[in-house]
Amino acid sequence: MSTFGDERLPARFWDKAQVVAEASRAPGPCWVWTGWTTAAGYGVFTVDGRGRTAHRVAYAALVDPALPLGGHDLEIDHLCLVKACVNPGHLEAVTARENGRRSGGLAAQHAARTHCPSGHEYTPGNTWRYEGRRYCRTCRRRAR
């Protein structure tokens, strides 16, 4: 496991990170980015003249050097739920779908539902899909 101040990242990266133990939901303290952040709260670090998300830079340098910094299929999920965290122990490369599912946002809440608003279970036989949404066959039959 990498440690705070790891030499695989330049000193100017570590100058913008701070260990904050109480911020973490994950094991170990968060390493909170204190440099420039996006409006959404993600840290930004300049690599080869281009601004990259600091957590992706940390993950690529300390966990998976094969992970590209741009043009990527995987997103880096914050297990600690702290957007400014750059601790690689709190980060995991996942698909956009999985990252959205974990987010707890509206789409994730809908996807987690097991029953329609009328209480019928979403089973393969009782569910039909249209334009990415689920519908209850029982409710549809009753409406007709």
mmCIF file of C-alpha atoms in Angstrom:
data_model
loop_
_atom_site.group_PDB
_atom_site.id
_atom_site.type_symbol
_atom_site.label_atom_id
_atom_site.label_comp_id
_atom_site.label_asym_id
_atom_site.label_seq_id
_atom_site.Cartn_x
_atom_site.Cartn_y
_atom_site.Cartn_z
ATOM 1 C CA MET A 1 0.000 0.000 0.000
ATOM 2 C CA SER A 2 1.246 3.454 -0.832
ATOM 3 C CA THR A 3 1.805 5.991 1.889
ATOM 4 C CA PHE A 4 1.245 9.707 2.073
ATOM 5 C CA GLY A 5 4.159 11.483 0.375
ATOM 6 C CA ASP A 6 4.986 8.536 -1.923
ATOM 7 C CA GLU A 7 7.819 9.451 -4.322
ATOM 8 C CA ARG A 8 5.892 8.178 -7.377
ATOM 9 C CA LEU A 9 4.135 11.542 -7.368
ATOM 10 C CA PRO A 10 5.966 14.880 -7.422
ATOM 11 C CA ALA A 11 6.384 16.981 -4.292
ATOM 12 C CA ARG A 12 4.100 19.647 -5.770
ATOM 13 C CA PHE A 13 1.260 17.058 -5.679
ATOM 14 C CA TRP A 14 1.834 16.322 -1.991
ATOM 15 C CA ASP A 15 2.034 20.049 -1.184
ATOM 16 C CA LYS A 16 -1.670 20.213 -2.081
ATOM 17 C CA ALA A 17 -2.848 17.214 -0.029
ATOM 18 C CA GLN A 18 -3.571 17.056 3.685
ATOM 19 C CA VAL A 19 -4.291 14.059 5.938
ATOM 20 C CA VAL A 20 -7.723 14.464 7.541
ATOM 21 C CA ALA A 21 -8.602 11.474 9.706
ATOM 22 C CA GLU A 22 -12.130 12.485 10.726
ATOM 23 C CA ALA A 23 -13.318 12.970 7.130
ATOM 24 C CA SER A 24 -13.215 9.284 6.235
ATOM 25 C CA ARG A 25 -15.899 6.609 6.005
ATOM 26 C CA ALA A 26 -13.300 4.195 4.617
ATOM 27 C CA PRO A 27 -10.426 2.585 6.550
ATOM 28 C CA GLY A 28 -7.624 5.028 7.193
ATOM 29 C CA PRO A 29 -7.638 8.807 6.880
ATOM 30 C CA CYS A 30 -8.668 10.793 3.820
ATOM 31 C CA TRP A 31 -5.938 12.676 2.007
ATOM 32 C CA VAL A 32 -7.919 15.804 1.171
ATOM 33 C CA TRP A 33 -6.899 17.907 -1.817
ATOM 34 C CA THR A 34 -6.332 21.530 -0.768
ATOM 35 C CA GLY A 35 -5.371 22.845 -4.206
ATOM 36 C CA TRP A 36 -7.695 23.974 -6.987
ATOM 37 C CA THR A 37 -11.002 22.099 -7.238
ATOM 38 C CA THR A 38 -13.786 21.891 -9.790
ATOM 39 C CA ALA A 39 -17.243 23.283 -9.041
ATOM 40 C CA ALA A 40 -18.250 19.709 -8.152
ATOM 41 C CA GLY A 41 -15.484 19.508 -5.517
ATOM 42 C CA TYR A 42 -12.937 17.264 -7.267
ATOM 43 C CA GLY A 43 -9.257 18.225 -6.974
ATOM 44 C CA VAL A 44 -7.392 19.278 -10.123
ATOM 45 C CA PHE A 45 -3.697 18.645 -10.718
ATOM 46 C CA THR A 46 -1.772 19.728 -13.826
ATOM 47 C CA VAL A 47 0.037 16.953 -15.700
ATOM 48 C CA ASP A 48 1.896 17.793 -18.917
ATOM 49 C CA GLY A 49 0.142 21.150 -19.111
ATOM 50 C CA ARG A 50 -3.379 19.679 -18.745
ATOM 51 C CA GLY A 51 -5.627 19.766 -15.709
ATOM 52 C CA ARG A 52 -6.533 16.253 -14.547
ATOM 53 C CA THR A 53 -8.586 15.144 -11.584
ATOM 54 C CA ALA A 54 -6.197 14.732 -8.675
ATOM 55 C CA HIS A 55 -7.771 11.484 -7.488
ATOM 56 C CA ARG A 56 -7.312 9.914 -10.941
ATOM 57 C CA VAL A 57 -3.677 11.054 -11.021
ATOM 58 C CA ALA A 58 -3.108 9.509 -7.573
ATOM 59 C CA TYR A 59 -4.819 6.240 -8.554
ATOM 60 C CA ALA A 60 -2.894 5.970 -11.819
ATOM 61 C CA ALA A 61 0.462 6.685 -10.148
ATOM 62 C CA LEU A 62 0.021 4.655 -6.975
ATOM 63 C CA VAL A 63 -2.311 1.782 -7.908
ATOM 64 C CA ASP A 64 -2.579 1.149 -11.654
ATOM 65 C CA PRO A 65 0.020 2.840 -13.884
ATOM 66 C CA ALA A 66 -1.717 1.312 -16.937
ATOM 67 C CA LEU A 67 -4.857 3.381 -16.270
ATOM 68 C CA PRO A 68 -4.925 6.314 -18.713
ATOM 69 C CA LEU A 69 -5.416 9.828 -17.384
ATOM 70 C CA GLY A 70 -7.749 10.744 -20.247
ATOM 71 C CA GLY A 71 -9.997 8.970 -22.742
ATOM 72 C CA HIS A 72 -10.906 6.255 -20.276
ATOM 73 C CA ASP A 73 -13.602 3.611 -19.844
ATOM 74 C CA LEU A 74 -13.338 3.454 -16.058
ATOM 75 C CA GLU A 75 -14.182 6.058 -13.458
ATOM 76 C CA ILE A 76 -12.532 6.342 -10.060
ATOM 77 C CA ASP A 77 -15.057 5.894 -7.256
ATOM 78 C CA HIS A 78 -14.486 7.460 -3.833
ATOM 79 C CA LEU A 79 -15.334 4.739 -1.304
ATOM 80 C CA CYS A 80 -15.071 7.350 1.462
ATOM 81 C CA LEU A 81 -17.554 9.638 -0.373
ATOM 82 C CA VAL A 82 -15.141 12.594 -0.042
ATOM 83 C CA LYS A 83 -14.759 14.029 -3.558
ATOM 84 C CA ALA A 84 -11.505 15.824 -2.718
ATOM 85 C CA CYS A 85 -9.842 12.668 -1.303
ATOM 86 C CA VAL A 86 -6.734 11.393 -3.131
ATOM 87 C CA ASN A 87 -5.947 8.446 -0.819
ATOM 88 C CA PRO A 88 -5.590 5.455 -3.193
ATOM 89 C CA GLY A 89 -6.912 3.172 -0.461
ATOM 90 C CA HIS A 90 -10.208 5.026 -0.721
ATOM 91 C CA LEU A 91 -10.379 4.844 -4.525
ATOM 92 C CA GLU A 92 -11.573 2.096 -6.846
ATOM 93 C CA ALA A 93 -11.727 1.947 -10.653
ATOM 94 C CA VAL A 94 -15.289 1.051 -11.703
ATOM 95 C CA THR A 95 -17.577 1.452 -14.708
ATOM 96 C CA ALA A 96 -19.691 4.592 -15.014
ATOM 97 C CA ARG A 97 -22.786 2.465 -14.370
ATOM 98 C CA GLU A 98 -21.358 1.070 -11.121
ATOM 99 C CA ASN A 99 -20.185 4.501 -9.986
ATOM 100 C CA GLY A 100 -23.672 5.889 -10.599
ATOM 101 C CA ARG A 101 -25.268 2.973 -8.755
ATOM 102 C CA ARG A 102 -23.068 3.605 -5.735
ATOM 103 C CA SER A 103 -23.695 7.348 -5.746
ATOM 104 C CA GLY A 104 -27.115 7.148 -4.140
ATOM 105 C CA GLY A 105 -28.443 9.656 -6.686
ATOM 106 C CA LEU A 106 -31.918 9.554 -8.195
ATOM 107 C CA ALA A 107 -31.011 7.031 -10.913
ATOM 108 C CA ALA A 108 -29.415 4.760 -8.301
ATOM 109 C CA GLN A 109 -32.497 5.016 -6.098
ATOM 110 C CA HIS A 110 -34.789 4.038 -8.975
ATOM 111 C CA ALA A 111 -32.529 1.138 -9.990
ATOM 112 C CA ALA A 112 -32.550 -0.181 -6.408
ATOM 113 C CA ARG A 113 -36.341 -0.398 -6.252
ATOM 114 C CA THR A 114 -37.673 -3.924 -6.222
ATOM 115 C CA HIS A 115 -41.388 -3.051 -6.501
ATOM 116 C CA CYS A 116 -43.496 -0.662 -8.570
ATOM 117 C CA PRO A 117 -45.356 2.233 -6.859
ATOM 118 C CA SER A 118 -48.408 -0.045 -6.497
ATOM 119 C CA GLY A 119 -46.372 -2.707 -4.712
ATOM 120 C CA HIS A 120 -45.942 -5.267 -7.508
ATOM 121 C CA GLU A 121 -42.537 -6.909 -7.642
ATOM 122 C CA TYR A 122 -40.247 -6.119 -10.564
ATOM 123 C CA THR A 123 -39.582 -9.642 -11.818
ATOM 124 C CA PRO A 124 -38.468 -10.607 -15.332
ATOM 125 C CA GLY A 125 -42.007 -11.753 -16.094
ATOM 126 C CA ASN A 126 -43.714 -8.667 -14.635
ATOM 127 C CA THR A 127 -41.358 -6.001 -16.015
ATOM 128 C CA TRP A 128 -41.102 -4.433 -19.420
ATOM 129 C CA ARG A 129 -38.659 -1.747 -20.445
ATOM 130 C CA TYR A 130 -39.105 1.222 -22.706
ATOM 131 C CA GLU A 131 -36.461 3.888 -23.377
ATOM 132 C CA GLY A 132 -34.383 2.759 -20.400
ATOM 133 C CA ARG A 133 -37.235 2.776 -17.869
ATOM 134 C CA ARG A 134 -38.966 -0.120 -16.108
ATOM 135 C CA TYR A 135 -42.718 -0.561 -16.121
ATOM 136 C CA CYS A 136 -44.978 -2.986 -14.275
ATOM 137 C CA ARG A 137 -46.945 -5.328 -16.540
ATOM 138 C CA THR A 138 -49.627 -5.879 -13.869
ATOM 139 C CA CYS A 139 -50.285 -2.144 -13.573
ATOM 140 C CA ARG A 140 -50.350 -1.801 -17.351
ATOM 141 C CA ARG A 141 -52.917 -4.595 -17.685
ATOM 142 C CA ARG A 142 -55.094 -2.972 -14.980
ATOM 143 C CA ALA A 143 -54.883 0.416 -16.686
ATOM 144 C CA ARG A 144 -56.166 -1.060 -19.947
#
